[in-house]
XYZ file of N, CA and C in Angstrom:
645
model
N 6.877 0.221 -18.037
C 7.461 -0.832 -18.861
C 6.452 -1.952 -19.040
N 6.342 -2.872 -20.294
C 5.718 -3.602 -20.520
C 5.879 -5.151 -19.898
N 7.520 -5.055 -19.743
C 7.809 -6.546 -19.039
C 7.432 -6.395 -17.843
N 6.503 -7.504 -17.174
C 6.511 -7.968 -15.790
C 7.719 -7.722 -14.888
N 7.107 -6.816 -13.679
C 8.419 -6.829 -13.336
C 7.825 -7.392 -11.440
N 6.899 -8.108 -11.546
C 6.178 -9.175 -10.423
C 7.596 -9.772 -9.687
N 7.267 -9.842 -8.495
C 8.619 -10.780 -7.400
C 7.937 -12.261 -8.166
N 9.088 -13.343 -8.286
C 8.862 -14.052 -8.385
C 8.858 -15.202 -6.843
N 7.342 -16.035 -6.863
C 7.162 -16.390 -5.566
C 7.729 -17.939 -5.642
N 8.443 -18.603 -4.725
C 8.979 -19.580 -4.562
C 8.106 -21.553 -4.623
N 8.668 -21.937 -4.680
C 7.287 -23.149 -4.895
C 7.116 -23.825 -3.284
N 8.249 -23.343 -2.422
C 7.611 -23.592 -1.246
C 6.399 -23.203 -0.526
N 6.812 -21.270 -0.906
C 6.240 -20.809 -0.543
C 4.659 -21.154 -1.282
N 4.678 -21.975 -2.121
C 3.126 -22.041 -2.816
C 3.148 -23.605 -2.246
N 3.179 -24.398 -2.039
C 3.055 -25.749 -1.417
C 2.935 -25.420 0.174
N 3.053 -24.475 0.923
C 3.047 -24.108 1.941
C 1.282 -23.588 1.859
N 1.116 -22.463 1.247
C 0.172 -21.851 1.150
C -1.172 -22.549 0.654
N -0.632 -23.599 0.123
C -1.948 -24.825 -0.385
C -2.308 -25.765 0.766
N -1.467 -26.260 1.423
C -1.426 -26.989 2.577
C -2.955 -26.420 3.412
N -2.374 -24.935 3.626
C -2.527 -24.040 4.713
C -4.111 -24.188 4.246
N -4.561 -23.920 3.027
C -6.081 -24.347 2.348
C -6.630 -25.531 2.688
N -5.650 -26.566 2.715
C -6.072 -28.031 3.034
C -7.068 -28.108 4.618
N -5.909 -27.587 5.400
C -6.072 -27.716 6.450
C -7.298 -26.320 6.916
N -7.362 -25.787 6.234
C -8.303 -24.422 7.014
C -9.737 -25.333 6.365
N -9.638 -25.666 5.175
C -11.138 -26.524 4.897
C -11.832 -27.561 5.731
N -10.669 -28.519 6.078
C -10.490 -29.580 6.736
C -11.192 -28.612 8.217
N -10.673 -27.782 9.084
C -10.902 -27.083 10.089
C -12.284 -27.053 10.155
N -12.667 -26.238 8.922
C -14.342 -25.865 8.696
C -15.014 -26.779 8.851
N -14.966 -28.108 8.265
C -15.859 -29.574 8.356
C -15.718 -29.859 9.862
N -14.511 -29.942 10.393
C -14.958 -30.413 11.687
C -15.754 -29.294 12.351
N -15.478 -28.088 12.045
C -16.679 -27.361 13.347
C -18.036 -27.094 12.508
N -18.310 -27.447 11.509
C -19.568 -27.945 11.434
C -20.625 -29.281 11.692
N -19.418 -30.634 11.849
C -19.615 -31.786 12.427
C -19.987 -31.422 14.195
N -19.131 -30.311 14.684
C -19.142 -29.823 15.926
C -20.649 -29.391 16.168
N -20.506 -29.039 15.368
C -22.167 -28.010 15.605
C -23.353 -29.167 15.531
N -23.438 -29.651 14.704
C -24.280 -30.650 14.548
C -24.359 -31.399 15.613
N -22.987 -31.908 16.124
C -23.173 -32.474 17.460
C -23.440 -32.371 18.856
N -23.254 -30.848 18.862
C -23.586 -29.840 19.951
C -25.225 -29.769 19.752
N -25.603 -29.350 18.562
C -27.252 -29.893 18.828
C -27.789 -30.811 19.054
N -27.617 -32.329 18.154
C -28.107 -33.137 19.407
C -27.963 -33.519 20.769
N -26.539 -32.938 21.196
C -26.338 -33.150 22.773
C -27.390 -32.298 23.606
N -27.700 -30.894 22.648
C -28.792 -30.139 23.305
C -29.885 -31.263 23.803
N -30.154 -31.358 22.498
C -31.637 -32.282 22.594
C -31.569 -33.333 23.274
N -30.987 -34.048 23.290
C -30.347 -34.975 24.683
C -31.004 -34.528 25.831
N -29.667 -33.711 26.620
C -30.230 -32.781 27.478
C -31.314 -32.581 28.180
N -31.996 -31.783 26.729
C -33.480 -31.630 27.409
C -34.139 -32.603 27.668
N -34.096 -33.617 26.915
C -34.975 -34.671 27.051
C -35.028 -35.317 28.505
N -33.657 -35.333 28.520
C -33.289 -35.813 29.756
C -33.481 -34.990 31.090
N -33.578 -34.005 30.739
C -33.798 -33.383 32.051
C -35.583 -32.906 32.516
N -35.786 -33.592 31.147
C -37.632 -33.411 31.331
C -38.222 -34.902 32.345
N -37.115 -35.525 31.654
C -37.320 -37.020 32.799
C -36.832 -37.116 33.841
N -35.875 -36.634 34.304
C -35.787 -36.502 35.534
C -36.526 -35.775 36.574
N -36.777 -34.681 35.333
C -38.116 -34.062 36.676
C -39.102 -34.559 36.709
N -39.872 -35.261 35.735
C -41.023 -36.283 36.382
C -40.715 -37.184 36.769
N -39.161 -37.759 37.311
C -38.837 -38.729 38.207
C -39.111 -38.338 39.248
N -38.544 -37.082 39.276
C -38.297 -36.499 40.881
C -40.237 -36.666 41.244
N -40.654 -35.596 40.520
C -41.771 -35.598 40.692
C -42.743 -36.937 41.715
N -42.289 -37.764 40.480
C -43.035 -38.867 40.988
C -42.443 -39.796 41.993
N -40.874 -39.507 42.369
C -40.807 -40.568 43.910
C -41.124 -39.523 45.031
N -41.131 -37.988 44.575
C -41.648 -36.714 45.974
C -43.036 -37.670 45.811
N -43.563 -37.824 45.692
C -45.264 -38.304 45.484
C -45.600 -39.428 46.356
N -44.462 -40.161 45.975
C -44.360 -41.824 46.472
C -43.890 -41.656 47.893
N -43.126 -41.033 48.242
C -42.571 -40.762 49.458
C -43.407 -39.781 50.303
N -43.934 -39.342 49.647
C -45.013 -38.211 50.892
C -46.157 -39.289 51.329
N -46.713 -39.749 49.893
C -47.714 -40.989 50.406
C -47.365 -41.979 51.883
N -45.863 -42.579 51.564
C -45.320 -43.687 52.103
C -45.292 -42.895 53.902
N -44.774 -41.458 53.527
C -44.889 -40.799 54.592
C -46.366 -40.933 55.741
N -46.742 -40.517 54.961
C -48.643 -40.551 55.396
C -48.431 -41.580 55.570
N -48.440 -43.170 55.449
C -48.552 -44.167 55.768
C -48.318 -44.322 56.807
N -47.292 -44.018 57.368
C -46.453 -44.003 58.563
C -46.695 -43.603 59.560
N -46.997 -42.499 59.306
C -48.471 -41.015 60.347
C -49.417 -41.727 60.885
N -49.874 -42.251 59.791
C -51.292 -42.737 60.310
C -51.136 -44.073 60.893
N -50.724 -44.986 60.931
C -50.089 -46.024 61.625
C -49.837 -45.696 63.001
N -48.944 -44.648 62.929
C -48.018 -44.148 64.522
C -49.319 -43.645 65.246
N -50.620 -43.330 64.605
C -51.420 -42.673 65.297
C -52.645 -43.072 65.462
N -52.247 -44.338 65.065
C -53.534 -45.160 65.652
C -53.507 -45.957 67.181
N -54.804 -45.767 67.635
C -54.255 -46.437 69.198
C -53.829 -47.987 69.513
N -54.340 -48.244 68.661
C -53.613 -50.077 68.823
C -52.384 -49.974 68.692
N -51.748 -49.054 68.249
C -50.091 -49.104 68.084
C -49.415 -49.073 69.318
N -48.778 -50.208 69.587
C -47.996 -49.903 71.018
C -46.968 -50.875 71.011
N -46.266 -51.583 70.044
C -45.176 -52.129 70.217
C -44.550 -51.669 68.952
N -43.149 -51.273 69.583
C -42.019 -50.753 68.805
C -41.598 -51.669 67.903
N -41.728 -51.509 66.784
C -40.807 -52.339 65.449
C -39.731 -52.035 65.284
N -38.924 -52.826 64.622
C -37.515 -53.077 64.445
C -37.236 -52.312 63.058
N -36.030 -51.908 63.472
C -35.369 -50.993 62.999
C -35.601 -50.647 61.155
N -35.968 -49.755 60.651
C -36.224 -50.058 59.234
C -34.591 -50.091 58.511
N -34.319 -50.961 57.105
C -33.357 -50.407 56.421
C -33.187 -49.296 55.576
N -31.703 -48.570 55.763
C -31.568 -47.237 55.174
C -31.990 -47.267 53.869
N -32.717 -46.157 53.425
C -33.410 -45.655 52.085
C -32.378 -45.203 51.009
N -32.799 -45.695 49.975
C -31.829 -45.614 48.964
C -31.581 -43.729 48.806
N -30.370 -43.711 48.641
C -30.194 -42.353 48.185
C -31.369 -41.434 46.841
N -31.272 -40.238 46.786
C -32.295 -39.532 46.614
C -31.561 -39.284 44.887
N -32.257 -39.194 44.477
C -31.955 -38.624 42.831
C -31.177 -37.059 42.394
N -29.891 -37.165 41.908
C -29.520 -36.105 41.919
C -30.620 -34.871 41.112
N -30.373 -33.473 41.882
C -31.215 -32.512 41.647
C -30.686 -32.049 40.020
N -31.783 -31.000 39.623
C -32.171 -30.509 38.141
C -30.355 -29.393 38.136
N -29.953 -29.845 36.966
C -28.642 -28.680 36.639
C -29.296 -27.429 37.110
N -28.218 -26.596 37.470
C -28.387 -25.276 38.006
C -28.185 -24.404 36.738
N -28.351 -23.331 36.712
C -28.400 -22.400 35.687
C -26.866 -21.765 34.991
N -27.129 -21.698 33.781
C -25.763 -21.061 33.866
C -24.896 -19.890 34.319
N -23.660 -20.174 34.076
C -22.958 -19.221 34.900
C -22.865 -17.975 33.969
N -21.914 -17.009 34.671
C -22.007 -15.422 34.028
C -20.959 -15.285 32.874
N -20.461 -14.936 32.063
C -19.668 -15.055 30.747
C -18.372 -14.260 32.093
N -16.987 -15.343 31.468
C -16.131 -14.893 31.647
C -15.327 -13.758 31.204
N -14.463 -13.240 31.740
C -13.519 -12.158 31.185
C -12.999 -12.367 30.065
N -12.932 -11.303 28.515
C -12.277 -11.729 27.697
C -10.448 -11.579 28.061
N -9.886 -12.690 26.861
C -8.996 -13.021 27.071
C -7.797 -12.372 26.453
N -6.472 -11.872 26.788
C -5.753 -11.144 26.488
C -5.717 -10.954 24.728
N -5.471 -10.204 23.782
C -5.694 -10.286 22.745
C -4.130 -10.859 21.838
N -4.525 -11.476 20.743
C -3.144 -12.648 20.238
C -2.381 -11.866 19.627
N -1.386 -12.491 19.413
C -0.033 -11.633 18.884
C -0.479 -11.879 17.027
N 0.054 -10.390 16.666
C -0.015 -10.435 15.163
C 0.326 -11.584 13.878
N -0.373 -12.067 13.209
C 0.179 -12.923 12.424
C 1.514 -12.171 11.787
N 2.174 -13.247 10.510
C 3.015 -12.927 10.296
C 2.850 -12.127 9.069
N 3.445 -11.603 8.236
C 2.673 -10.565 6.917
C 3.141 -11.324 5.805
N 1.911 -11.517 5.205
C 2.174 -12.146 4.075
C 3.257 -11.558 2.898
N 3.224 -12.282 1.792
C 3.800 -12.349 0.305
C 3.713 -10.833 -0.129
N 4.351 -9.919 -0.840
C 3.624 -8.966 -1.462
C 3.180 -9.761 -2.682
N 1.801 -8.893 -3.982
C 1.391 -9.623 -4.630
C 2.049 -9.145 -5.988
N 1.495 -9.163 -6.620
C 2.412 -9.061 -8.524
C 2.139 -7.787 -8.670
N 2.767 -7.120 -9.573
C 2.464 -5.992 -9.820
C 1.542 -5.873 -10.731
N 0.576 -4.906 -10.612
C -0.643 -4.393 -11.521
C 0.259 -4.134 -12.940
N -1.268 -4.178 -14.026
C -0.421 -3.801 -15.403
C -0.715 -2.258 -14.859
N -0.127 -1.589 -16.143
C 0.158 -0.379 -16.189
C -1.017 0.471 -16.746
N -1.577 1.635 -16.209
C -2.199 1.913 -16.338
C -2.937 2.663 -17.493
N -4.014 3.215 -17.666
C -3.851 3.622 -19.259
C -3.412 5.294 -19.591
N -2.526 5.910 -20.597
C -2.091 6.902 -20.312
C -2.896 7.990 -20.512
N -2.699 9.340 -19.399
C -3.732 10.352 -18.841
C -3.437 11.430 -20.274
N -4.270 12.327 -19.445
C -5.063 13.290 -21.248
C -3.324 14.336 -21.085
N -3.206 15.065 -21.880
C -2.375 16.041 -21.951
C -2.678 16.666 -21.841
N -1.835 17.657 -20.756
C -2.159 18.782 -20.002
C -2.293 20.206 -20.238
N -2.595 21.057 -19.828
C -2.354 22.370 -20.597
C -1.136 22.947 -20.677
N -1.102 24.020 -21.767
C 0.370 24.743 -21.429
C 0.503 25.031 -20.433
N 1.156 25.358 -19.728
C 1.851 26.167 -18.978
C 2.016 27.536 -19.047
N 2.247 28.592 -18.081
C 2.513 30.164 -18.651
C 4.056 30.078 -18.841
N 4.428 30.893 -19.875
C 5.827 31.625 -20.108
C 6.563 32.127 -19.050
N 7.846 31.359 -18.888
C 8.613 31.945 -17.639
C 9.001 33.152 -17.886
N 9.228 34.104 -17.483
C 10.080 35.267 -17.351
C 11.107 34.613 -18.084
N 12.154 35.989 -18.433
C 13.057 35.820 -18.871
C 14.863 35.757 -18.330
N 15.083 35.206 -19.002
C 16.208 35.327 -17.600
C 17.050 36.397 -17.972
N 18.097 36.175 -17.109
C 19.026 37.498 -16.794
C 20.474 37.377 -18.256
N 20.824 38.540 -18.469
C 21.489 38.090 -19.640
C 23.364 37.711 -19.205
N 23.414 36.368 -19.977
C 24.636 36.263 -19.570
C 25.862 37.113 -19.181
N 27.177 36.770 -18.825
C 27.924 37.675 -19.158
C 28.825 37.532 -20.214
N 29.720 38.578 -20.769
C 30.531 38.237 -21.902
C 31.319 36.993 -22.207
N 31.574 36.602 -22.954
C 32.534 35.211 -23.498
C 34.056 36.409 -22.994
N 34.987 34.768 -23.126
C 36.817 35.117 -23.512
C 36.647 36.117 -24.830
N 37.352 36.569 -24.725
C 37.991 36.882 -26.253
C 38.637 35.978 -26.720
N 38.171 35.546 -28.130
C 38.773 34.459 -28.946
C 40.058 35.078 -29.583
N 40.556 33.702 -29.771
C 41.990 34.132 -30.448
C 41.777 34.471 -31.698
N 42.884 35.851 -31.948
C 43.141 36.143 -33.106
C 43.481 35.134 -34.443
N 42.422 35.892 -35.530
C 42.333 34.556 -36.709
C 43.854 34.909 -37.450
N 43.927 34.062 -38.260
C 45.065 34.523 -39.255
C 45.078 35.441 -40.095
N 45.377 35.796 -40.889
C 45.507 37.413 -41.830
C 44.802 36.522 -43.228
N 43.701 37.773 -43.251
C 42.813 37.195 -44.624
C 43.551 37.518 -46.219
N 43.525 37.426 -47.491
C 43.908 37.445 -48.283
C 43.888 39.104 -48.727
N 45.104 39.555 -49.407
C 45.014 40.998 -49.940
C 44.158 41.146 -50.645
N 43.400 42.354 -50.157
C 41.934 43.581 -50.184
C 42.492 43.777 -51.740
N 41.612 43.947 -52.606
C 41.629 44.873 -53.687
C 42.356 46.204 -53.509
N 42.452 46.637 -54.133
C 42.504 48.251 -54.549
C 41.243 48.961 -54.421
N 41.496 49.947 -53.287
C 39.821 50.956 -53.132
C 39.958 52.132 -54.346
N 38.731 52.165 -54.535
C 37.961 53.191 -55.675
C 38.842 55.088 -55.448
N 39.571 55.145 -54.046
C 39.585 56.048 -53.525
C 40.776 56.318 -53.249
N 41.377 57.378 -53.505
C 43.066 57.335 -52.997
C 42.789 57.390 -51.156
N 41.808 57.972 -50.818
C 41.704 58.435 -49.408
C 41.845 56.808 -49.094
N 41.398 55.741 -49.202
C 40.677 54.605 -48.966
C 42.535 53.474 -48.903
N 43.408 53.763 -48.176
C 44.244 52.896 -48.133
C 44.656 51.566 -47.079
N 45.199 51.018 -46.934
C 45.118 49.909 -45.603
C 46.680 50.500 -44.884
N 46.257 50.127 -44.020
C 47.238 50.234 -43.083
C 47.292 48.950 -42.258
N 48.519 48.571 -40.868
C 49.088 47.612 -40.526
C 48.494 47.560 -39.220
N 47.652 48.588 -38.425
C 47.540 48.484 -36.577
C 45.897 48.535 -36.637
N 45.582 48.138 -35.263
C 44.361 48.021 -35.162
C 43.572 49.349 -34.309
N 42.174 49.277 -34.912
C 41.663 50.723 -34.297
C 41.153 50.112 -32.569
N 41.124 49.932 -31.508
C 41.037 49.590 -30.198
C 39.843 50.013 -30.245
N 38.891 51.097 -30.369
C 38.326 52.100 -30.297
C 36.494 51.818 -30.753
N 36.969 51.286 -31.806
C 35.992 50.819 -33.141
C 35.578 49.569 -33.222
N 34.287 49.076 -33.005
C 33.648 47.998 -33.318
C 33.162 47.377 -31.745
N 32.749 45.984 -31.942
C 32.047 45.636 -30.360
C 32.441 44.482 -30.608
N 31.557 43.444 -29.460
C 31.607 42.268 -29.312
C 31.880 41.184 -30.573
N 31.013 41.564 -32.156
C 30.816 41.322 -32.949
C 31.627 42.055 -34.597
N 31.560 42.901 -34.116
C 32.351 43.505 -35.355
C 33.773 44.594 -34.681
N 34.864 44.859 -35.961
C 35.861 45.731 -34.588
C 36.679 46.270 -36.520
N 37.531 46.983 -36.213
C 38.594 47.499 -37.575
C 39.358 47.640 -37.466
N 40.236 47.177 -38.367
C 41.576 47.230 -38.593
C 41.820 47.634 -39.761
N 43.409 47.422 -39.708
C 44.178 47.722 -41.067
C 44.144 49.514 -41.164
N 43.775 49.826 -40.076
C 43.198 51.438 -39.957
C 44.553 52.435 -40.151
N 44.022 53.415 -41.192
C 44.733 54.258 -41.280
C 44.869 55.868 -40.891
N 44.966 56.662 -41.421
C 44.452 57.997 -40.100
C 43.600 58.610 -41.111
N 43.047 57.665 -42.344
C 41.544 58.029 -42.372
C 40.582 56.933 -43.200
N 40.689 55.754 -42.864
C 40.157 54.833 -42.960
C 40.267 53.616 -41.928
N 39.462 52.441 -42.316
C 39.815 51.279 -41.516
C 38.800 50.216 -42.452
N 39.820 49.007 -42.022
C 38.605 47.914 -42.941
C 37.815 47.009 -41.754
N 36.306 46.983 -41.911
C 35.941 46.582 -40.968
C 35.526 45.026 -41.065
N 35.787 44.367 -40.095
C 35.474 42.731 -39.908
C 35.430 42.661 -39.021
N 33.477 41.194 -39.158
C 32.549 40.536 -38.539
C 32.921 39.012 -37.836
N 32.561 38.976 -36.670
C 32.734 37.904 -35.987
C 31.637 36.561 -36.142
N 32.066 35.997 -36.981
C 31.008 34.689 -37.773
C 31.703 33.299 -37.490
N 30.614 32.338 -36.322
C 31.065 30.978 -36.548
C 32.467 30.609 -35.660
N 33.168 31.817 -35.111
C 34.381 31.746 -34.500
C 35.463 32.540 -34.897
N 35.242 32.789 -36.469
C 36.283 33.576 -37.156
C 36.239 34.749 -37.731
N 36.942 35.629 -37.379
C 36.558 37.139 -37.868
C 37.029 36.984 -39.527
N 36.422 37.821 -40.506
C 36.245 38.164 -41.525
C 36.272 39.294 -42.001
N 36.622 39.966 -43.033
C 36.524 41.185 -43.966
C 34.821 41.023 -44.611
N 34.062 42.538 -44.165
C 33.128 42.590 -44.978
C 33.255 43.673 -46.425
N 34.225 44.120 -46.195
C 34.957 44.734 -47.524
C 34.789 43.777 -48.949
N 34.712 44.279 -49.979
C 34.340 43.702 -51.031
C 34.758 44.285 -52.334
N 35.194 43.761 -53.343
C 34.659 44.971 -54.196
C 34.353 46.054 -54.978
N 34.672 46.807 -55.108
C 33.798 48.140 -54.912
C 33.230 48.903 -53.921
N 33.797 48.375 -52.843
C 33.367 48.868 -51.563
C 34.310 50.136 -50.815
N 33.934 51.315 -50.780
C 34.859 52.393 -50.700
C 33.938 52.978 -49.598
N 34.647 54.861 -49.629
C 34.291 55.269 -48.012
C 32.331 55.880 -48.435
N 32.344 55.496 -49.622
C 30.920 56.033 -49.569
C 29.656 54.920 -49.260
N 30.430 53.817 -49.590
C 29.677 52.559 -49.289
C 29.706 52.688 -47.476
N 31.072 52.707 -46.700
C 30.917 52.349 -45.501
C 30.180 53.414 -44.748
N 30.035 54.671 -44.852
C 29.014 55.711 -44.444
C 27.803 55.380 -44.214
């Protein structure tokens, strides 16, 4: 058929589905703002952790020196009176991040969305070639006989035959004729014969029609 025969879709359902665009775009910008910001935190990071190790670096340096200082002092022989107590040393610089850890287990898998809209229906397609014949079925089996129809009414008086032999009579021959044709009016040496046409039997008698014609 030529008319559309498309579901028609609701205007919620299309103010719903625009939204849903709003917000999935909207989604995209922030995790690309994400990303962007995840790289400079990288770079951060490193930076920062390049300075801390030449912090470290350089108070291990200061402190081994300060160490040696100390050594060599304690081990000189003029040293012989005990000094007073030093004050506690400032805490030590936290150490370099440790490496990362091993990827966790994935996580159970999510439940199915919901199924969308069906969509419009396609036009119709363009129409295919015509096919070949076909072979000839067999034939079928031949019916069986009809009712016998009812007897017609009595046709109009026959002429006069050419023939004294050739007279009508009043009973029917049982004997004579078929499905289609049968005789009557039979006498014990004639009969007039009539055809079954259209529903109604008929005289094919005519005429001039005698016993040399019906031979």
């Amino acid at each position: 058929s030529a008319t559309d025969q498309s579901p028609t879709i609701s205007n919620d359902f299309l103010d719903a589905e625009a939204k849903s665009d709003r917000h999935m775009k909207k989604l995209a910008s922030l995790l690309r703002k994400s990303a962007r910001a995840q790289d400079e935190l990288d770079t951060k990071v490193k930076g920062l952790s390049e300075y801390v190790q030449q912090e470290v670096v350089a108070v291990r340096n200061d402190v081994m020196e300060e160490n040696q200082m100390d050594t060599d002092d304690i081990s000189a022989p003029y040293h012989v009176a005990v000094g007073a107590r030093g004050t506690r040393g400032t805490p030590g610089v936290n150490g370099l991040p440790g490496r990362p850890g091993e990827n966790g287990e994935s996580g159970p898998q999510g439940t199915s969305g919901q199924e969308g809209a069906p969509g419009p229906i396609g036009s119709p397609g363009l129409e295919g070639i015509w096919g070949y014949h076909g072979m000839r079925g067999t034939d079928g089996r031949t019916g069986g006989g009809g009712d016998k129809g009812r007897t017609g009414s009595n046709g109009d008086e026959g002429h006069g035959g050419l023939s004294e032999g050739w007279k009508n009579a009043n009973y029917f021959c049982p004997g004579g004729g078929n499905t289609f044709t049968r005789l009557v009016a039979c006498s014990t040496g004639s009969c007039r014969v009539e055809t079954h046409y259209n529903g109604v039997w008929g005289s094919v008698c005519s005429n001039g029609f005698g016993p040399k014609t019906s031979d």
